[in-house]
């Protein structure tokens, strides 16, 4: 929940006062808390359905907030700001099909995690690249490298999720209920 509350703060810091250092701190704290939460949940065997739903939602909202901020500040072109949310919109269109089989979401795929990680590395670097000097230049180069790989992996993972939905639909089986052994 704290990660979700950080999304509007992050966006305000980027768009309002353009306090990039503080925005990056919010993003870094969010990333660390995401890792720590996942680590502790697995280590202590304390996963929950709510956590499985909210964790990717928080990731998507940070990605959307970063894209909006980067576009607003003219750091990324408009087509990048369309490509990333378009993948999520595409996947949201598949949710009704999942629900017909009793699923609320698909298990997170390592490729999706890699894509999200690449994008969450790219965005701070692109913000840092919005300046002058050798650090800004290097940040921009590495930021675009992560962004391009991240966008490719993001869509590749999206197509894999779509394929999983197709297989579920063709199989015809429903998700096991919680009361089943």
Short mmCIF file of N, CA and C in Angstrom, two decimals:
data_model
loop_
_atom_site.label_atom_id
_atom_site.label_comp_id
_atom_site.label_asym_id
_atom_site.label_seq_id
_atom_site.Cartn_x
_atom_site.Cartn_y
_atom_site.Cartn_z
N UNK A 1 0.82 -1.20 0.00
CA UNK A 1 0.00 0.00 0.00
C UNK A 1 0.87 1.27 0.00
N UNK A 2 1.99 1.20 0.72
CA UNK A 2 2.90 2.35 0.77
C UNK A 2 3.48 2.60 -0.62
N UNK A 3 3.81 1.53 -1.35
CA UNK A 3 4.32 1.70 -2.72
C UNK A 3 3.28 2.40 -3.58
N UNK A 4 2.02 2.01 -3.45
CA UNK A 4 0.95 2.65 -4.24
C UNK A 4 0.83 4.13 -3.88
N UNK A 5 0.95 4.45 -2.60
CA UNK A 5 0.86 5.85 -2.18
C UNK A 5 2.01 6.68 -2.72
N UNK A 6 3.13 6.04 -3.01
CA UNK A 6 4.28 6.76 -3.54
C UNK A 6 4.13 7.17 -5.00
N UNK A 7 3.21 6.55 -5.73
CA UNK A 7 3.05 6.86 -7.16
C UNK A 7 2.67 8.32 -7.39
N UNK A 8 1.60 8.84 -6.75
CA UNK A 8 1.28 10.26 -7.00
C UNK A 8 2.37 11.20 -6.49
N UNK A 9 3.04 10.83 -5.39
CA UNK A 9 4.15 11.66 -4.89
C UNK A 9 5.26 11.72 -5.93
N UNK A 10 5.62 10.56 -6.49
CA UNK A 10 6.65 10.50 -7.52
C UNK A 10 6.28 11.39 -8.71
N UNK A 11 5.05 11.25 -9.19
CA UNK A 11 4.62 12.03 -10.36
C UNK A 11 4.61 13.52 -10.06
N UNK A 12 4.14 13.89 -8.87
CA UNK A 12 4.15 15.31 -8.50
C UNK A 12 5.57 15.86 -8.46
N UNK A 13 6.51 15.09 -7.89
CA UNK A 13 7.89 15.55 -7.82
C UNK A 13 8.50 15.74 -9.21
N UNK A 14 8.11 14.91 -10.16
CA UNK A 14 8.64 14.99 -11.53
C UNK A 14 8.02 16.16 -12.28
N UNK A 15 6.71 16.32 -12.16
CA UNK A 15 6.01 17.33 -12.96
C UNK A 15 5.95 18.68 -12.26
N UNK A 16 5.66 18.69 -10.97
CA UNK A 16 5.50 19.94 -10.23
C UNK A 16 6.81 20.69 -10.08
N UNK A 17 7.52 20.43 -8.99
CA UNK A 17 8.76 21.18 -8.75
C UNK A 17 9.97 20.68 -9.55
N UNK A 18 9.78 19.61 -10.33
CA UNK A 18 10.88 18.98 -11.06
C UNK A 18 12.04 18.66 -10.12
N UNK A 19 11.68 18.08 -9.00
CA UNK A 19 12.66 17.67 -7.98
C UNK A 19 13.10 16.25 -8.30
N UNK A 20 13.94 16.14 -9.33
CA UNK A 20 14.33 14.82 -9.83
C UNK A 20 15.03 13.96 -8.80
N UNK A 21 15.87 14.57 -7.98
CA UNK A 21 16.59 13.79 -6.98
C UNK A 21 15.60 13.15 -6.00
N UNK A 22 14.63 13.93 -5.54
CA UNK A 22 13.63 13.37 -4.62
C UNK A 22 12.75 12.35 -5.32
N UNK A 23 12.42 12.61 -6.57
CA UNK A 23 11.61 11.64 -7.34
C UNK A 23 12.37 10.33 -7.48
N UNK A 24 13.67 10.41 -7.74
CA UNK A 24 14.49 9.21 -7.85
C UNK A 24 14.59 8.48 -6.51
N UNK A 25 14.63 9.24 -5.43
CA UNK A 25 14.65 8.62 -4.10
C UNK A 25 13.35 7.84 -3.88
N UNK A 26 12.23 8.44 -4.22
CA UNK A 26 10.94 7.75 -4.09
C UNK A 26 10.93 6.48 -4.94
N UNK A 27 11.43 6.58 -6.16
CA UNK A 27 11.47 5.41 -7.06
C UNK A 27 12.41 4.33 -6.49
N UNK A 28 13.55 4.74 -5.97
CA UNK A 28 14.50 3.77 -5.41
C UNK A 28 13.93 3.10 -4.15
N UNK A 29 13.30 3.87 -3.29
CA UNK A 29 12.69 3.30 -2.09
C UNK A 29 11.58 2.34 -2.49
N UNK A 30 10.82 2.70 -3.49
CA UNK A 30 9.76 1.82 -3.97
C UNK A 30 10.35 0.51 -4.51
N UNK A 31 11.40 0.61 -5.30
CA UNK A 31 12.04 -0.58 -5.85
C UNK A 31 12.62 -1.47 -4.76
N UNK A 32 13.27 -0.86 -3.78
CA UNK A 32 13.84 -1.64 -2.69
C UNK A 32 12.74 -2.29 -1.86
N UNK A 33 11.68 -1.53 -1.56
CA UNK A 33 10.60 -2.11 -0.76
C UNK A 33 9.88 -3.21 -1.53
N UNK A 34 9.81 -3.10 -2.85
CA UNK A 34 9.23 -4.16 -3.68
C UNK A 34 10.07 -5.42 -3.56
N UNK A 35 11.38 -5.27 -3.68
CA UNK A 35 12.27 -6.42 -3.56
C UNK A 35 12.18 -7.03 -2.16
N UNK A 36 12.24 -6.18 -1.13
CA UNK A 36 12.21 -6.66 0.24
C UNK A 36 10.90 -7.37 0.55
N UNK A 37 9.81 -6.80 0.11
CA UNK A 37 8.49 -7.41 0.32
C UNK A 37 8.43 -8.81 -0.32
N UNK A 38 8.89 -8.90 -1.56
CA UNK A 38 8.90 -10.20 -2.24
C UNK A 38 9.82 -11.20 -1.57
N UNK A 39 10.98 -10.73 -1.17
CA UNK A 39 11.95 -11.60 -0.49
C UNK A 39 11.37 -12.14 0.81
N UNK A 40 10.83 -11.24 1.62
CA UNK A 40 10.27 -11.67 2.91
C UNK A 40 9.05 -12.57 2.73
N UNK A 41 8.22 -12.25 1.75
CA UNK A 41 7.03 -13.08 1.51
C UNK A 41 7.43 -14.50 1.14
N UNK A 42 8.44 -14.64 0.29
CA UNK A 42 8.89 -15.98 -0.10
C UNK A 42 9.61 -16.67 1.06
N UNK A 43 10.45 -15.94 1.73
CA UNK A 43 11.25 -16.50 2.82
C UNK A 43 10.38 -16.96 3.99
N UNK A 44 9.37 -16.16 4.32
CA UNK A 44 8.50 -16.47 5.45
C UNK A 44 7.24 -17.21 5.02
N UNK A 45 7.16 -17.50 3.72
CA UNK A 45 5.98 -18.19 3.15
C UNK A 45 4.69 -17.48 3.54
N UNK A 46 4.68 -16.16 3.28
CA UNK A 46 3.52 -15.35 3.62
C UNK A 46 3.02 -14.59 2.39
N UNK A 47 2.70 -15.32 1.36
CA UNK A 47 2.15 -14.69 0.17
C UNK A 47 0.64 -14.60 0.32
N UNK A 48 0.05 -13.68 -0.43
CA UNK A 48 -1.41 -13.53 -0.39
C UNK A 48 -1.92 -13.19 -1.78
N UNK A 49 -3.19 -13.47 -2.00
CA UNK A 49 -3.82 -13.12 -3.27
C UNK A 49 -3.77 -11.62 -3.49
N UNK A 50 -4.05 -10.85 -2.42
CA UNK A 50 -4.03 -9.39 -2.54
C UNK A 50 -2.64 -8.90 -2.93
N UNK A 51 -1.61 -9.46 -2.32
CA UNK A 51 -0.24 -9.09 -2.67
C UNK A 51 0.09 -9.45 -4.10
N UNK A 52 -0.37 -10.61 -4.56
CA UNK A 52 -0.12 -11.04 -5.94
C UNK A 52 -0.78 -10.11 -6.94
N UNK A 53 -1.86 -9.47 -6.54
CA UNK A 53 -2.56 -8.54 -7.44
C UNK A 53 -1.95 -7.14 -7.34
N UNK A 54 -1.74 -6.67 -6.10
CA UNK A 54 -1.27 -5.29 -5.92
C UNK A 54 0.16 -5.06 -6.36
N UNK A 55 1.02 -6.06 -6.23
CA UNK A 55 2.42 -5.88 -6.60
C UNK A 55 2.59 -5.51 -8.07
N UNK A 56 2.02 -6.28 -9.01
CA UNK A 56 2.15 -5.86 -10.41
C UNK A 56 1.39 -4.57 -10.73
N UNK A 57 0.30 -4.31 -10.01
CA UNK A 57 -0.42 -3.06 -10.22
C UNK A 57 0.47 -1.87 -9.85
N UNK A 58 1.16 -1.98 -8.73
CA UNK A 58 2.08 -0.90 -8.32
C UNK A 58 3.19 -0.72 -9.35
N UNK A 59 3.74 -1.82 -9.85
CA UNK A 59 4.77 -1.72 -10.89
C UNK A 59 4.24 -0.99 -12.11
N UNK A 60 3.05 -1.37 -12.57
CA UNK A 60 2.46 -0.74 -13.76
C UNK A 60 2.20 0.74 -13.53
N UNK A 61 1.73 1.08 -12.33
CA UNK A 61 1.46 2.50 -12.05
C UNK A 61 2.74 3.32 -12.00
N UNK A 62 3.82 2.77 -11.46
CA UNK A 62 5.10 3.49 -11.48
C UNK A 62 5.59 3.65 -12.92
N UNK A 63 5.43 2.63 -13.72
CA UNK A 63 5.83 2.74 -15.12
C UNK A 63 5.01 3.81 -15.81
N UNK A 64 3.70 3.79 -15.60
CA UNK A 64 2.83 4.80 -16.22
C UNK A 64 3.19 6.20 -15.74
N UNK A 65 3.41 6.35 -14.43
CA UNK A 65 3.77 7.67 -13.88
C UNK A 65 5.08 8.16 -14.47
N UNK A 66 6.06 7.27 -14.58
CA UNK A 66 7.35 7.66 -15.15
C UNK A 66 7.19 8.05 -16.62
N UNK A 67 6.41 7.30 -17.37
CA UNK A 67 6.19 7.61 -18.78
C UNK A 67 5.50 8.97 -18.92
N UNK A 68 4.49 9.22 -18.10
CA UNK A 68 3.80 10.51 -18.15
C UNK A 68 4.77 11.65 -17.82
N UNK A 69 5.57 11.45 -16.77
CA UNK A 69 6.55 12.48 -16.39
C UNK A 69 7.60 12.72 -17.46
N UNK A 70 8.11 11.65 -18.03
CA UNK A 70 9.12 11.77 -19.09
C UNK A 70 8.55 12.45 -20.33
N UNK A 71 7.32 12.11 -20.67
CA UNK A 71 6.67 12.74 -21.84
C UNK A 71 6.40 14.22 -21.55
N UNK A 72 5.87 14.50 -20.37
CA UNK A 72 5.58 15.88 -19.99
C UNK A 72 6.82 16.76 -20.06
N UNK A 73 7.95 16.19 -19.67
CA UNK A 73 9.21 16.95 -19.66
C UNK A 73 9.93 16.87 -21.00
N UNK A 74 9.32 16.28 -22.01
CA UNK A 74 9.90 16.15 -23.36
C UNK A 74 11.23 15.38 -23.36
N UNK A 75 11.32 14.36 -22.51
CA UNK A 75 12.52 13.54 -22.45
C UNK A 75 12.38 12.33 -23.37
N UNK A 76 11.15 11.86 -23.53
CA UNK A 76 10.89 10.73 -24.43
C UNK A 76 9.92 11.18 -25.51
N UNK A 77 9.97 10.54 -26.68
CA UNK A 77 9.02 10.89 -27.74
C UNK A 77 7.64 10.28 -27.46
N UNK A 78 6.64 10.81 -28.11
CA UNK A 78 5.25 10.37 -27.89
C UNK A 78 5.04 8.90 -28.17
N UNK A 79 5.76 8.33 -29.16
CA UNK A 79 5.53 6.93 -29.51
C UNK A 79 5.95 5.99 -28.38
N UNK A 80 6.94 6.38 -27.59
CA UNK A 80 7.34 5.56 -26.44
C UNK A 80 6.23 5.61 -25.39
N UNK A 81 5.63 6.80 -25.24
CA UNK A 81 4.55 6.97 -24.26
C UNK A 81 3.29 6.21 -24.68
N UNK A 82 3.20 5.79 -25.92
CA UNK A 82 2.06 5.00 -26.38
C UNK A 82 2.36 3.51 -26.30
N UNK A 83 3.57 3.12 -26.66
CA UNK A 83 3.93 1.69 -26.71
C UNK A 83 3.77 1.00 -25.36
N UNK A 84 4.23 1.62 -24.30
CA UNK A 84 4.21 0.95 -22.99
C UNK A 84 2.79 0.79 -22.44
N UNK A 85 2.00 1.85 -22.36
CA UNK A 85 0.63 1.64 -21.87
C UNK A 85 -0.22 0.79 -22.82
N UNK A 86 0.11 0.77 -24.11
CA UNK A 86 -0.66 -0.05 -25.06
C UNK A 86 -0.53 -1.53 -24.72
N UNK A 87 0.64 -1.95 -24.28
CA UNK A 87 0.83 -3.35 -23.89
C UNK A 87 -0.07 -3.69 -22.70
N UNK A 88 -0.11 -2.80 -21.72
CA UNK A 88 -0.96 -3.06 -20.55
C UNK A 88 -2.44 -3.05 -20.93
N UNK A 89 -2.84 -2.14 -21.82
CA UNK A 89 -4.23 -2.12 -22.28
C UNK A 89 -4.57 -3.42 -23.01
N UNK A 90 -3.63 -3.90 -23.82
CA UNK A 90 -3.81 -5.17 -24.53
C UNK A 90 -4.05 -6.31 -23.53
N UNK A 91 -3.24 -6.35 -22.48
CA UNK A 91 -3.38 -7.42 -21.48
C UNK A 91 -4.66 -7.28 -20.66
N UNK A 92 -5.07 -6.05 -20.40
CA UNK A 92 -6.34 -5.85 -19.67
C UNK A 92 -7.52 -6.40 -20.47
N UNK A 93 -7.41 -6.36 -21.77
CA UNK A 93 -8.48 -6.91 -22.62
C UNK A 93 -8.59 -8.42 -22.49
N UNK A 94 -7.53 -9.07 -22.00
CA UNK A 94 -7.54 -10.52 -21.83
C UNK A 94 -8.12 -10.96 -20.49
N UNK A 95 -8.26 -10.04 -19.53
CA UNK A 95 -8.75 -10.39 -18.20
C UNK A 95 -10.14 -11.04 -18.25
N UNK A 96 -11.09 -10.52 -19.03
CA UNK A 96 -12.40 -11.20 -19.06
C UNK A 96 -12.31 -12.66 -19.51
N UNK A 97 -11.40 -12.97 -20.40
CA UNK A 97 -11.22 -14.36 -20.83
C UNK A 97 -10.69 -15.20 -19.67
N UNK A 98 -9.74 -14.65 -18.91
CA UNK A 98 -9.21 -15.35 -17.74
C UNK A 98 -10.32 -15.64 -16.73
N UNK A 99 -11.17 -14.66 -16.53
CA UNK A 99 -12.23 -14.81 -15.53
C UNK A 99 -13.22 -15.90 -15.91
N UNK A 100 -13.41 -16.13 -17.21
CA UNK A 100 -14.32 -17.21 -17.61
C UNK A 100 -13.79 -18.57 -17.18
N UNK A 101 -12.50 -18.65 -16.89
CA UNK A 101 -11.88 -19.90 -16.44
C UNK A 101 -11.57 -19.87 -14.94
N UNK A 102 -12.02 -18.83 -14.26
CA UNK A 102 -11.83 -18.76 -12.81
C UNK A 102 -10.52 -18.15 -12.36
N UNK A 103 -9.78 -17.54 -13.25
CA UNK A 103 -8.51 -16.91 -12.90
C UNK A 103 -8.70 -15.41 -12.80
N UNK A 104 -7.96 -14.78 -11.88
CA UNK A 104 -7.98 -13.32 -11.81
C UNK A 104 -6.73 -12.75 -12.47
N UNK A 105 -5.66 -13.55 -12.51
CA UNK A 105 -4.41 -13.10 -13.13
C UNK A 105 -3.58 -14.34 -13.45
N UNK A 106 -2.59 -14.13 -14.29
CA UNK A 106 -1.65 -15.20 -14.61
C UNK A 106 -0.45 -15.09 -13.68
N UNK A 107 0.25 -16.21 -13.47
CA UNK A 107 1.48 -16.11 -12.68
C UNK A 107 2.49 -15.22 -13.39
N UNK A 108 3.25 -14.48 -12.60
CA UNK A 108 4.24 -13.58 -13.16
C UNK A 108 5.35 -14.42 -13.81
N UNK A 109 5.73 -14.03 -15.00
CA UNK A 109 6.75 -14.73 -15.77
C UNK A 109 8.08 -14.00 -15.58
N UNK A 110 9.18 -14.76 -15.56
CA UNK A 110 10.50 -14.13 -15.37
C UNK A 110 10.79 -13.07 -16.43
N UNK A 111 10.28 -13.27 -17.63
CA UNK A 111 10.50 -12.30 -18.70
C UNK A 111 9.80 -10.97 -18.37
N UNK A 112 8.60 -11.07 -17.79
CA UNK A 112 7.90 -9.86 -17.36
C UNK A 112 8.66 -9.14 -16.26
N UNK A 113 9.25 -9.91 -15.34
CA UNK A 113 10.05 -9.31 -14.27
C UNK A 113 11.28 -8.62 -14.85
N UNK A 114 11.92 -9.26 -15.81
CA UNK A 114 13.11 -8.68 -16.44
C UNK A 114 12.76 -7.39 -17.18
N UNK A 115 11.63 -7.40 -17.86
CA UNK A 115 11.18 -6.21 -18.59
C UNK A 115 10.92 -5.06 -17.63
N UNK A 116 10.20 -5.36 -16.55
CA UNK A 116 9.90 -4.32 -15.56
C UNK A 116 11.19 -3.79 -14.94
N UNK A 117 12.11 -4.68 -14.62
CA UNK A 117 13.39 -4.23 -14.05
C UNK A 117 14.15 -3.33 -15.02
N UNK A 118 14.19 -3.72 -16.30
CA UNK A 118 14.90 -2.90 -17.29
C UNK A 118 14.27 -1.51 -17.39
N UNK A 119 12.95 -1.46 -17.39
CA UNK A 119 12.27 -0.16 -17.49
C UNK A 119 12.49 0.67 -16.23
N UNK A 120 12.47 0.01 -15.07
CA UNK A 120 12.67 0.76 -13.84
C UNK A 120 14.12 1.19 -13.64
N UNK A 121 15.05 0.59 -14.40
CA UNK A 121 16.42 1.12 -14.47
C UNK A 121 16.48 2.26 -15.48
N UNK A 122 15.74 2.12 -16.57
CA UNK A 122 15.79 3.11 -17.65
C UNK A 122 15.29 4.47 -17.22
N UNK A 123 14.15 4.51 -16.53
CA UNK A 123 13.51 5.78 -16.24
C UNK A 123 14.36 6.72 -15.39
N UNK A 124 14.96 6.26 -14.30
CA UNK A 124 15.82 7.19 -13.55
C UNK A 124 17.00 7.68 -14.38
N UNK A 125 17.56 6.78 -15.19
CA UNK A 125 18.69 7.19 -16.04
C UNK A 125 18.26 8.24 -17.07
N UNK A 126 17.06 8.08 -17.62
CA UNK A 126 16.57 9.07 -18.58
C UNK A 126 16.33 10.42 -17.90
N UNK A 127 15.81 10.38 -16.66
CA UNK A 127 15.66 11.64 -15.92
C UNK A 127 17.03 12.28 -15.66
N UNK A 128 18.00 11.47 -15.27
CA UNK A 128 19.35 11.99 -15.03
C UNK A 128 19.99 12.50 -16.32
N UNK A 129 19.60 11.92 -17.45
CA UNK A 129 20.14 12.34 -18.74
C UNK A 129 19.57 13.66 -19.23
N UNK A 130 18.59 14.19 -18.50
CA UNK A 130 17.98 15.47 -18.88
C UNK A 130 18.79 16.61 -18.29
N UNK A 131 20.00 16.75 -18.78
CA UNK A 131 20.89 17.80 -18.29
C UNK A 131 22.11 17.91 -19.17
N UNK A 132 23.12 18.53 -18.65
CA UNK A 132 24.36 18.72 -19.39
C UNK A 132 25.50 18.03 -18.66
N UNK A 133 26.54 17.74 -19.41
CA UNK A 133 27.74 17.17 -18.81
C UNK A 133 27.88 15.68 -19.08
N UNK A 134 29.03 15.14 -18.71
CA UNK A 134 29.32 13.74 -19.02
C UNK A 134 28.40 12.75 -18.28
N UNK A 135 28.00 13.06 -17.05
CA UNK A 135 27.11 12.16 -16.31
C UNK A 135 25.75 12.10 -17.00
N UNK A 136 25.25 13.25 -17.43
CA UNK A 136 23.96 13.29 -18.13
C UNK A 136 24.05 12.53 -19.45
N UNK A 137 25.15 12.69 -20.17
CA UNK A 137 25.31 12.00 -21.45
C UNK A 137 25.35 10.49 -21.25
N UNK A 138 26.15 10.03 -20.29
CA UNK A 138 26.21 8.59 -20.00
C UNK A 138 24.87 8.06 -19.52
N UNK A 139 24.19 8.82 -18.68
CA UNK A 139 22.87 8.41 -18.19
C UNK A 139 21.89 8.27 -19.34
N UNK A 140 21.95 9.18 -20.28
CA UNK A 140 21.05 9.13 -21.43
C UNK A 140 21.33 7.90 -22.29
N UNK A 141 22.59 7.62 -22.54
CA UNK A 141 22.95 6.45 -23.35
C UNK A 141 22.48 5.16 -22.69
N UNK A 142 22.84 5.00 -21.42
CA UNK A 142 22.43 3.78 -20.71
C UNK A 142 20.92 3.74 -20.49
N UNK A 143 20.33 4.90 -20.25
CA UNK A 143 18.88 4.95 -20.07
C UNK A 143 18.14 4.47 -21.31
N UNK A 144 18.58 4.93 -22.49
CA UNK A 144 17.93 4.49 -23.72
C UNK A 144 18.22 3.02 -24.01
N UNK A 145 19.40 2.54 -23.65
CA UNK A 145 19.70 1.11 -23.83
C UNK A 145 18.73 0.27 -23.00
N UNK A 146 18.57 0.62 -21.73
CA UNK A 146 17.62 -0.11 -20.88
C UNK A 146 16.19 0.07 -21.38
N UNK A 147 15.85 1.26 -21.84
CA UNK A 147 14.48 1.52 -22.30
C UNK A 147 14.15 0.67 -23.53
N UNK A 148 15.05 0.62 -24.48
CA UNK A 148 14.80 -0.15 -25.70
C UNK A 148 14.68 -1.64 -25.38
N UNK A 149 15.62 -2.16 -24.59
CA UNK A 149 15.52 -3.56 -24.19
C UNK A 149 14.26 -3.80 -23.37
N UNK A 150 13.98 -2.88 -22.47
CA UNK A 150 12.79 -3.02 -21.62
C UNK A 150 11.51 -3.04 -22.42
N UNK A 151 11.40 -2.14 -23.41
CA UNK A 151 10.18 -2.11 -24.24
C UNK A 151 10.03 -3.40 -25.03
N UNK A 152 11.14 -3.89 -25.57
CA UNK A 152 11.08 -5.15 -26.32
C UNK A 152 10.68 -6.31 -25.43
N UNK A 153 11.32 -6.42 -24.27
CA UNK A 153 10.98 -7.49 -23.33
C UNK A 153 9.56 -7.35 -22.80
N UNK A 154 9.13 -6.12 -22.59
CA UNK A 154 7.78 -5.84 -22.07
C UNK A 154 6.73 -6.39 -23.03
N UNK A 155 6.93 -6.12 -24.31
CA UNK A 155 5.98 -6.62 -25.31
C UNK A 155 6.12 -8.13 -25.52
N UNK A 156 7.33 -8.63 -25.48
CA UNK A 156 7.54 -10.07 -25.62
C UNK A 156 6.83 -10.80 -24.47
N UNK A 157 7.00 -10.30 -23.24
CA UNK A 157 6.31 -10.89 -22.09
C UNK A 157 4.80 -10.78 -22.26
N UNK A 158 4.33 -9.66 -22.78
CA UNK A 158 2.89 -9.49 -23.02
C UNK A 158 2.36 -10.52 -24.00
N UNK A 159 3.13 -10.79 -25.04
CA UNK A 159 2.70 -11.80 -26.02
C UNK A 159 2.73 -13.20 -25.40
N UNK A 160 3.70 -13.46 -24.52
CA UNK A 160 3.71 -14.75 -23.81
C UNK A 160 2.50 -14.89 -22.90
N UNK A 161 2.12 -13.82 -22.22
CA UNK A 161 0.91 -13.86 -21.38
C UNK A 161 -0.32 -14.11 -22.25
N UNK A 162 -0.39 -13.46 -23.40
CA UNK A 162 -1.52 -13.67 -24.31
C UNK A 162 -1.56 -15.13 -24.77
N UNK A 163 -0.40 -15.70 -25.03
CA UNK A 163 -0.33 -17.11 -25.44
C UNK A 163 -0.82 -18.02 -24.32
N UNK A 164 -0.45 -17.69 -23.07
CA UNK A 164 -0.93 -18.46 -21.93
C UNK A 164 -2.46 -18.40 -21.83
N UNK A 165 -3.02 -17.23 -22.07
CA UNK A 165 -4.49 -17.10 -22.04
C UNK A 165 -5.10 -17.95 -23.14
N UNK A 166 -4.50 -17.92 -24.31
CA UNK A 166 -5.00 -18.74 -25.42
C UNK A 166 -5.00 -20.22 -25.05
N UNK A 167 -3.90 -20.68 -24.42
CA UNK A 167 -3.81 -22.08 -24.02
C UNK A 167 -4.86 -22.43 -22.96
N UNK A 168 -5.08 -21.52 -22.01
CA UNK A 168 -6.10 -21.74 -20.99
C UNK A 168 -7.49 -21.85 -21.62
N UNK A 169 -7.74 -20.99 -22.59
CA UNK A 169 -9.05 -21.00 -23.25
C UNK A 169 -9.23 -22.29 -24.06
N UNK A 170 -8.19 -22.75 -24.71
CA UNK A 170 -8.28 -23.97 -25.52
C UNK A 170 -8.39 -25.20 -24.64
N UNK A 171 -7.78 -25.17 -23.45
CA UNK A 171 -7.78 -26.32 -22.54
C UNK A 171 -9.18 -26.57 -21.98
N UNK A 172 -9.88 -25.51 -21.66
CA UNK A 172 -11.24 -25.65 -21.16
C UNK A 172 -11.34 -25.90 -19.67
N UNK A 173 -10.22 -26.18 -18.99
CA UNK A 173 -10.28 -26.40 -17.54
C UNK A 173 -10.38 -25.08 -16.80
N UNK A 174 -11.01 -25.16 -15.64
CA UNK A 174 -11.14 -23.98 -14.78
C UNK A 174 -10.06 -23.99 -13.72
N UNK A 175 -9.81 -22.83 -13.12
CA UNK A 175 -8.85 -22.72 -12.01
C UNK A 175 -9.35 -23.55 -10.85
N UNK A 176 -8.44 -24.20 -10.13
CA UNK A 176 -8.88 -24.97 -8.96
C UNK A 176 -9.41 -24.02 -7.89
N UNK A 177 -10.46 -24.42 -7.23
CA UNK A 177 -11.02 -23.56 -6.17
C UNK A 177 -10.18 -23.71 -4.92
N UNK A 178 -10.34 -22.77 -4.01
CA UNK A 178 -9.54 -22.80 -2.78
C UNK A 178 -9.93 -23.98 -1.89
N UNK A 179 -11.12 -24.52 -2.06
CA UNK A 179 -11.54 -25.64 -1.23
C UNK A 179 -11.03 -26.98 -1.73
N UNK A 180 -10.50 -27.02 -2.96
CA UNK A 180 -9.99 -28.27 -3.49
C UNK A 180 -8.63 -28.58 -2.87
N UNK A 181 -8.28 -29.88 -2.70
CA UNK A 181 -6.97 -30.23 -2.10
C UNK A 181 -5.83 -29.91 -3.03
#
